[in-house]
CSV table of N, CA and C in Angstrom, one decimal:
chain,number,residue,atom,x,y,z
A,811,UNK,N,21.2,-18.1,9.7
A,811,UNK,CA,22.2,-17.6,10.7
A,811,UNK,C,23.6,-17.7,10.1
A,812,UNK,N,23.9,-19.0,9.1
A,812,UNK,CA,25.2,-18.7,8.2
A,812,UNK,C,25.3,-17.2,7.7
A,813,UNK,N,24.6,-16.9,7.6
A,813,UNK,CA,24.6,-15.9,6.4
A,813,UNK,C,25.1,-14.7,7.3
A,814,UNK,N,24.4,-14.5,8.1
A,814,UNK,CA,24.0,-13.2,9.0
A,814,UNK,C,25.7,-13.7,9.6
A,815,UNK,N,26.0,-14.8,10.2
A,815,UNK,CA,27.9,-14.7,10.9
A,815,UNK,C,28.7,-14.3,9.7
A,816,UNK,N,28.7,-14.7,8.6
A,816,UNK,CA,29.5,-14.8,7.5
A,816,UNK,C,29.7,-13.1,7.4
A,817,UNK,N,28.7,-12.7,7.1
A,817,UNK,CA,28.5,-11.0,7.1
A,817,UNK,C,29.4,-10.0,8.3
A,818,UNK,N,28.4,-10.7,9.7
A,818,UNK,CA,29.2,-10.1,10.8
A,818,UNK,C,30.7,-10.4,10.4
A,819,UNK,N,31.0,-11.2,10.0
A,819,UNK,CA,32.6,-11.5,10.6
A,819,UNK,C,33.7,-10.9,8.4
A,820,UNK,N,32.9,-10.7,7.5
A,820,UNK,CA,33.2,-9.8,6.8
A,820,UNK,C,33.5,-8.5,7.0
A,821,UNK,N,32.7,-7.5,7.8
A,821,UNK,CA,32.1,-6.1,8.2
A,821,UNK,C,33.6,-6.4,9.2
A,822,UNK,N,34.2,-7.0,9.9
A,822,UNK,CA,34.9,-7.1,10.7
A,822,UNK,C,36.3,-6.9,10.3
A,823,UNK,N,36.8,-7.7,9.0
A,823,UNK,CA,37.4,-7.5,8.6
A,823,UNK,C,37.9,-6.9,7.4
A,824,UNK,N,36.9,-5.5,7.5
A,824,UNK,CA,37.1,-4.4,6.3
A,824,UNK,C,37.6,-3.2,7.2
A,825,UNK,N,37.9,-3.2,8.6
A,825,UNK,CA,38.2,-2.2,9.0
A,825,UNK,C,39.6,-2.5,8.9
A,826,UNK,N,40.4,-1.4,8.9
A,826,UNK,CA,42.1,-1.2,8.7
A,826,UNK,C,42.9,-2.0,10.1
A,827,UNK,N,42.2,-2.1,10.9
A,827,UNK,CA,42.5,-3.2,11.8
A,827,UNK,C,42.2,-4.5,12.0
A,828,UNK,N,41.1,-5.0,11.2
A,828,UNK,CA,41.0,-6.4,10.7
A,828,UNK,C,42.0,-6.6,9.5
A,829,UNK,N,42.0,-5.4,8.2
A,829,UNK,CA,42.9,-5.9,7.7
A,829,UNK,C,44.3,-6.3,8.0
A,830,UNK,N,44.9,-5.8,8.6
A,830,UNK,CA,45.6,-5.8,8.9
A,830,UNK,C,46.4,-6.9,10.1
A,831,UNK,N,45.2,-7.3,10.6
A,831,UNK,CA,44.9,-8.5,11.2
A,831,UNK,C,45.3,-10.0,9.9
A,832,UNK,N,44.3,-10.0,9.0
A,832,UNK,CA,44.2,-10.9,8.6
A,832,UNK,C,45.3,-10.9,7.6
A,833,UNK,N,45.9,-10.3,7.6
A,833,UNK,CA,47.1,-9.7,6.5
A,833,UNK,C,48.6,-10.5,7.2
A,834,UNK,N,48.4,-10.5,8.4
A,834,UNK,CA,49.1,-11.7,9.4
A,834,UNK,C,48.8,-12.8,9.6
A,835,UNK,N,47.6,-13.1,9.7
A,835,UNK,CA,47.2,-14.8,9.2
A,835,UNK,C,47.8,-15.2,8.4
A,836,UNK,N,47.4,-14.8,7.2
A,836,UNK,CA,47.7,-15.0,6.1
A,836,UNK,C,48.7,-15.3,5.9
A,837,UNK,N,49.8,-14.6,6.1
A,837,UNK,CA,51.1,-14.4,6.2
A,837,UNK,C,51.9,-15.8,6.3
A,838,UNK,N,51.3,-16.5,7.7
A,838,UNK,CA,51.7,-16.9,8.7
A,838,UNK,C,51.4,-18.3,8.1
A,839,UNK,N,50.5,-18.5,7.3
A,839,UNK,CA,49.6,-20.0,6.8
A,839,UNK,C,51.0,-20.5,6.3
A,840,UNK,N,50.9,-21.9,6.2
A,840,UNK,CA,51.6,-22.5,5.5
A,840,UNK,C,51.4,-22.9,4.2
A,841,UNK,N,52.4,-22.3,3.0
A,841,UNK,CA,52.0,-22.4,1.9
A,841,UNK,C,52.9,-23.5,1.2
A,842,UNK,N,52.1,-23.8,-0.4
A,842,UNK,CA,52.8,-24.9,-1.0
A,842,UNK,C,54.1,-23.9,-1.8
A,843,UNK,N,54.9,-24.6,-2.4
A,843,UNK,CA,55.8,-24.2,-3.4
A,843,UNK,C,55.4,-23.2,-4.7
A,844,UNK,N,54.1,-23.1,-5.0
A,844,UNK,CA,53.4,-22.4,-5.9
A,844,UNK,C,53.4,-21.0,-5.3
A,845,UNK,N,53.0,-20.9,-4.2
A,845,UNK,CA,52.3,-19.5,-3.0
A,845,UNK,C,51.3,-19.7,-2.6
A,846,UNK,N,50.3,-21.1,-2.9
A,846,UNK,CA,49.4,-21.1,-2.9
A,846,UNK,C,48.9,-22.1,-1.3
A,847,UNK,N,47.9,-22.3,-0.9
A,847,UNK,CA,47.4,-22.6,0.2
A,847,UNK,C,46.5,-23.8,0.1
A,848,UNK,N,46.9,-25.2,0.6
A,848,UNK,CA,45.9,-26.4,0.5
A,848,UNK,C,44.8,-25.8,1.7
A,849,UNK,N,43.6,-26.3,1.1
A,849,UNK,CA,42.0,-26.0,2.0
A,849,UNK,C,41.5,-26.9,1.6
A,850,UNK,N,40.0,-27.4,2.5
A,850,UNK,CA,39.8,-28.3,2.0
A,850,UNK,C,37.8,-27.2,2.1
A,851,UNK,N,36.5,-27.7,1.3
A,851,UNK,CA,35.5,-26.8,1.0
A,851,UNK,C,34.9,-27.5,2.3
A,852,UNK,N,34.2,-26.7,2.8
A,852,UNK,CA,33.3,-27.0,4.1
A,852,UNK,C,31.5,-26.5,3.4
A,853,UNK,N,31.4,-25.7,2.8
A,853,UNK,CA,29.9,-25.0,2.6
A,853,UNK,C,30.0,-24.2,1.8
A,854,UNK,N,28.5,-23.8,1.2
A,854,UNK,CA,28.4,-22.6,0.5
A,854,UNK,C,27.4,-21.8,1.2
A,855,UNK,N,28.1,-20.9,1.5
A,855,UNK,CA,27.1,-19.8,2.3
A,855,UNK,C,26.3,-18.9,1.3
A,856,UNK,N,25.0,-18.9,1.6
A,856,UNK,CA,24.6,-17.7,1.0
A,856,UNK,C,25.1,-18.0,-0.4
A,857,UNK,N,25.0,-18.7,-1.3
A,857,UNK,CA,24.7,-18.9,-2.3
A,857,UNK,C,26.2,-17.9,-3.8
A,858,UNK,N,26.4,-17.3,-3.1
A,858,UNK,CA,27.3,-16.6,-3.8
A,858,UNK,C,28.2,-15.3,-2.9
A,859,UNK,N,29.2,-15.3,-3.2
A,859,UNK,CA,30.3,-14.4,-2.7
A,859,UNK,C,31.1,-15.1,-2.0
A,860,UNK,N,31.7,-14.7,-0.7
A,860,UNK,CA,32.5,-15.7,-0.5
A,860,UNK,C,32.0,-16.9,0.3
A,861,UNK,N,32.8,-18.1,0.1
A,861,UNK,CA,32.7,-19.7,0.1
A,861,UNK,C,33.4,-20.0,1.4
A,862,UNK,N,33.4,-21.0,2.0
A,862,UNK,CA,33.6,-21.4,3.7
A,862,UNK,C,34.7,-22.6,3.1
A,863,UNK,N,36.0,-22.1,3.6
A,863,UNK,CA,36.7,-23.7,3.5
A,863,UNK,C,37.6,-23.7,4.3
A,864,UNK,N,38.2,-24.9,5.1
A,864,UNK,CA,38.7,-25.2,6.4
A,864,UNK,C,40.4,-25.4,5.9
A,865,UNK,N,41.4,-25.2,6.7
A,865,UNK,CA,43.0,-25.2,6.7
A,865,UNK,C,42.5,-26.9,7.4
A,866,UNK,N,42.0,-27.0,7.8
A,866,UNK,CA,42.2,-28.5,8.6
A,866,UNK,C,41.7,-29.6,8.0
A,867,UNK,N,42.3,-30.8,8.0
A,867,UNK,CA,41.4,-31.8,6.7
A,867,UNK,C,40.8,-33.1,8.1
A,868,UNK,N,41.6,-33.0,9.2
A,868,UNK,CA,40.4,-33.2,10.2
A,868,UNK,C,39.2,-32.9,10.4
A,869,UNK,N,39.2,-31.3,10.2
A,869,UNK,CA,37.9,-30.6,10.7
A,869,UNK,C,36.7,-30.9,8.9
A,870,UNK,N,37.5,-30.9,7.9
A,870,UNK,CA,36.6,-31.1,6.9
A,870,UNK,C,36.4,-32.5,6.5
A,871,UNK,N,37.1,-33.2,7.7
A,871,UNK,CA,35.9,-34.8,7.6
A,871,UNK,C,34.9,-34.5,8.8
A,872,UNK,N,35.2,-34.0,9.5
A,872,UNK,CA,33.8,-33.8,10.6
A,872,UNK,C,32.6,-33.0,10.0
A,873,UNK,N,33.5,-32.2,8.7
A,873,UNK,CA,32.0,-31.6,8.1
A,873,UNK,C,31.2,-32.4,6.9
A,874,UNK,N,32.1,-33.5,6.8
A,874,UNK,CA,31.6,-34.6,5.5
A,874,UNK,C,31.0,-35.9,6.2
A,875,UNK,N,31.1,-36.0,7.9
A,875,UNK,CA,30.2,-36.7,8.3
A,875,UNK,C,31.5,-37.7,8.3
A,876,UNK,N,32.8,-37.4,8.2
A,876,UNK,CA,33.6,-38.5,8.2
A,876,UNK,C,34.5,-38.7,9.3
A,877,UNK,N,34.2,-37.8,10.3
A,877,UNK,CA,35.4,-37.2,11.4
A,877,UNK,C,35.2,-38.1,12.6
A,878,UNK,N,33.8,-39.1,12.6
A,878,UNK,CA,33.7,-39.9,13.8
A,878,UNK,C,34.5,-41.5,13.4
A,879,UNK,N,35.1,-41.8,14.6
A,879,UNK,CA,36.0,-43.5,14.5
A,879,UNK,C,34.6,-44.5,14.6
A,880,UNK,N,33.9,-43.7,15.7
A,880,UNK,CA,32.6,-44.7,15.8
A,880,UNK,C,31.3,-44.3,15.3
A,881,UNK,N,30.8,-45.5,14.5
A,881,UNK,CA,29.5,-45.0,13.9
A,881,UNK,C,28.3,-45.8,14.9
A,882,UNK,N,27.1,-45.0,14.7
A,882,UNK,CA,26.3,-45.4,15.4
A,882,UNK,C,26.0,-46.5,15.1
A,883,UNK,N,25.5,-47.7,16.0
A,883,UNK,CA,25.2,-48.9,16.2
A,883,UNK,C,23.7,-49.1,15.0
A,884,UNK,N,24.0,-50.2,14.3
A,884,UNK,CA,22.4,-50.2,13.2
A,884,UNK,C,22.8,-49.7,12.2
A,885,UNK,N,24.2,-49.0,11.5
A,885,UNK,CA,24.1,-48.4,10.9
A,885,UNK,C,24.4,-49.5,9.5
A,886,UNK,N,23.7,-50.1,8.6
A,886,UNK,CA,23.9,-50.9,7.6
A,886,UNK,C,25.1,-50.7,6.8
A,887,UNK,N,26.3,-51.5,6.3
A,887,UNK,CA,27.1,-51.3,5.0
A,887,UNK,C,28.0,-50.4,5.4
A,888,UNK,N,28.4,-49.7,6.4
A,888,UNK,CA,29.0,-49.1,6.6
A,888,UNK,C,30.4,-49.3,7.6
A,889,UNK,N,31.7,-48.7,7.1
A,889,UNK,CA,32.3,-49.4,7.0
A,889,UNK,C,33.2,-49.5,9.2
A,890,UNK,N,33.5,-50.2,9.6
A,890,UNK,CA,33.9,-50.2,10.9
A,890,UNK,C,34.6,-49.3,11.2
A,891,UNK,N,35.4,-48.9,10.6
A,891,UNK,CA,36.9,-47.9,11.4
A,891,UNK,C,36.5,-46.6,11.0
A,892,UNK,N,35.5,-46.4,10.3
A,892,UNK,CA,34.9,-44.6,10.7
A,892,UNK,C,36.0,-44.5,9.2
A,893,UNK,N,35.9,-43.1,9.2
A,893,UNK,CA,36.4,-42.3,7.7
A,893,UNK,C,37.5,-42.7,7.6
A,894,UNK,N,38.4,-43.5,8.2
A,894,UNK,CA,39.9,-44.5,7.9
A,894,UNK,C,39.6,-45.0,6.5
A,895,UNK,N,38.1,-45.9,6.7
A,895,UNK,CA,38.1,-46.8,5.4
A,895,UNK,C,37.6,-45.9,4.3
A,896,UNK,N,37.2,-45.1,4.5
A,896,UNK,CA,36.4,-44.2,3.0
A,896,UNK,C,38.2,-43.4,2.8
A,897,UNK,N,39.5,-43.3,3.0
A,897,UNK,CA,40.5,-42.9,2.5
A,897,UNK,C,40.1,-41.1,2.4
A,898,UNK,N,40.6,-40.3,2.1
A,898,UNK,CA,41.3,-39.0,1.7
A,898,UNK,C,39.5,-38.3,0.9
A,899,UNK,N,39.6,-37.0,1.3
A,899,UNK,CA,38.8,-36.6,0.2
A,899,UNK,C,39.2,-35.8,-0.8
A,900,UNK,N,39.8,-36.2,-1.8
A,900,UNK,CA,40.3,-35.2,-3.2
A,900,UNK,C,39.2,-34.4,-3.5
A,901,UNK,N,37.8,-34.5,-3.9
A,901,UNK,CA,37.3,-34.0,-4.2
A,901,UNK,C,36.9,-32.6,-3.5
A,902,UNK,N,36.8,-32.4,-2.3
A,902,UNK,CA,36.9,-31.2,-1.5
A,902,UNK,C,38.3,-30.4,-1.2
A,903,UNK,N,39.4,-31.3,-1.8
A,903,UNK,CA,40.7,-30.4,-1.6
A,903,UNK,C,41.0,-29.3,-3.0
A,904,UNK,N,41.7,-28.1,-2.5
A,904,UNK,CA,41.3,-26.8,-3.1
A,904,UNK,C,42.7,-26.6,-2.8
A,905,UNK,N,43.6,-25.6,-3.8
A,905,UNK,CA,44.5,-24.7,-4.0
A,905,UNK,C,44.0,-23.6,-3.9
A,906,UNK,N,44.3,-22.7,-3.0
A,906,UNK,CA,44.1,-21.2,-2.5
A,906,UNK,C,44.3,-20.2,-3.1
A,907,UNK,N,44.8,-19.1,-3.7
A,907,UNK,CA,45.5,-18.0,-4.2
A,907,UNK,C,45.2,-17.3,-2.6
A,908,UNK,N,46.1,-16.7,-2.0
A,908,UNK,CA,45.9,-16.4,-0.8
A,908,UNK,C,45.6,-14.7,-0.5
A,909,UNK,N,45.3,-14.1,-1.9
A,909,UNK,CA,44.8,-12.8,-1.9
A,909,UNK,C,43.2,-12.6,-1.9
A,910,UNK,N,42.7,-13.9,-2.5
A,910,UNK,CA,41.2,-14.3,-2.3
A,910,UNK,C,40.6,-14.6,-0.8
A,911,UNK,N,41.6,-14.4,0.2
A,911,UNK,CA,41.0,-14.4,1.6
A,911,UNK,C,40.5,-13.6,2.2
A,912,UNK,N,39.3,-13.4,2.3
A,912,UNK,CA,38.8,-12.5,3.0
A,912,UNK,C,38.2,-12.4,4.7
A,913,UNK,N,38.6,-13.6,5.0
A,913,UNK,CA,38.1,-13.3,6.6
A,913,UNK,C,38.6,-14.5,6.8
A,914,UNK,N,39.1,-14.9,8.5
A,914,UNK,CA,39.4,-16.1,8.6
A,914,UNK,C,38.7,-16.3,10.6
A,915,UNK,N,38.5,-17.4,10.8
A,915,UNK,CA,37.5,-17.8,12.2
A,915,UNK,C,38.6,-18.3,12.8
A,916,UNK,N,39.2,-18.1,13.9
A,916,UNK,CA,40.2,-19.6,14.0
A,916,UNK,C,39.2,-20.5,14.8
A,917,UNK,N,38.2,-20.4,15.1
A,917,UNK,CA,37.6,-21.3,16.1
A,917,UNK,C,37.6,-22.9,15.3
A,918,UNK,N,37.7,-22.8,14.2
A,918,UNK,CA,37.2,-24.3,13.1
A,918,UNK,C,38.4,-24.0,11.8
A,919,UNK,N,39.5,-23.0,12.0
A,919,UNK,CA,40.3,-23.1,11.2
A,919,UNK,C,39.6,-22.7,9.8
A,920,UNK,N,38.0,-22.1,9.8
A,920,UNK,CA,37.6,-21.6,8.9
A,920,UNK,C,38.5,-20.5,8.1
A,921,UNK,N,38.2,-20.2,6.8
A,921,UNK,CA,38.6,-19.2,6.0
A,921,UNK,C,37.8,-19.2,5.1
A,922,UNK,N,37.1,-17.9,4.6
A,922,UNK,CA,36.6,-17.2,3.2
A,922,UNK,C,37.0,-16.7,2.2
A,923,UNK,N,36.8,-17.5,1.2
A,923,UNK,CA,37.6,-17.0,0.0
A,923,UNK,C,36.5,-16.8,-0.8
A,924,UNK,N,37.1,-15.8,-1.8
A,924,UNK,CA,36.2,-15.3,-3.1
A,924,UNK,C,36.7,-16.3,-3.8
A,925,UNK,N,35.5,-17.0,-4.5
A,925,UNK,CA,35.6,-17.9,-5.5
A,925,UNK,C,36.9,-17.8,-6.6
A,926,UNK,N,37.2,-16.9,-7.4
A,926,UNK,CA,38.0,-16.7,-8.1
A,926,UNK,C,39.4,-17.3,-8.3
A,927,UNK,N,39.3,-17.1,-6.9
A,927,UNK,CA,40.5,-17.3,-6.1
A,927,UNK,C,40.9,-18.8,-5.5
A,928,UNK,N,40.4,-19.6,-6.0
A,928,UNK,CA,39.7,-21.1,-5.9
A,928,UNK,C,40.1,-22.1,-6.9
A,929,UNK,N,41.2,-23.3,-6.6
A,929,UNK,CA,41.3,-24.1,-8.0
A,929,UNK,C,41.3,-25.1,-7.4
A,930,UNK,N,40.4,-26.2,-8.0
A,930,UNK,CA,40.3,-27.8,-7.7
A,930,UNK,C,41.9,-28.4,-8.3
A,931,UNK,N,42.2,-29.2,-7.3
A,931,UNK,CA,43.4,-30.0,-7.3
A,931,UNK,C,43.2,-31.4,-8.3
């Protein structure tokens, strides 16, 4: 069902009114001093084309399992204060090129980018 939204919501924004849509998102993002856009990766959809990664680094601890304060009770070795103690995730934070955007959700602050367009920090 990733696959099949990821699609739907591409097809959506190849019409001259999505582009142009998203051509104002984009716009509007907050960029670094380069031009470039901090993201952090949420998934790989569909195995190739474009890649699922979040403007929000709240929302990409909730997708790393790190977004809850409270862990379930029983849970062995793990640490009290929720994703406080595990610190920052570098390894999911990403520099944008913001022409590699191809569709953006706001429901989860999602955005799609063509790989290319993609540089580990």
């Amino acid at each position: 069902s990733n696959t099949q939204l990821k699609n739907v919501l591409l097809e959506e924004f190849k019409t001259p009114k999505g582009k142009q849509y998203l051509k104002e998102v984009v716009d509007a993002l907050p960029k670094n001093p380069d031009g470039s856009i901090t993201a952090y990766r949420i998934g790989n959809i569909g195995g190739e084309g474009a890649q699922s990664y979040t403007l929000s680094e709240g929302m990409a601890k909730t997708f790393s399992n790190q977004g809850t304060d409270i862990l379930p009770a029983g849970t062995p070795g793990l640490p009290k204060g929720g994703y406080k103690d595990f610190g920052v995730l570098p390894a999911n934070v990403v520099k944008i090129d913001p022409k590699g955007i191809v569709a953006w959700s706001p429901y989860d602050a999602e955005i799609l980018v063509e790989p290319k367009y993609v540089k580990p920090i």
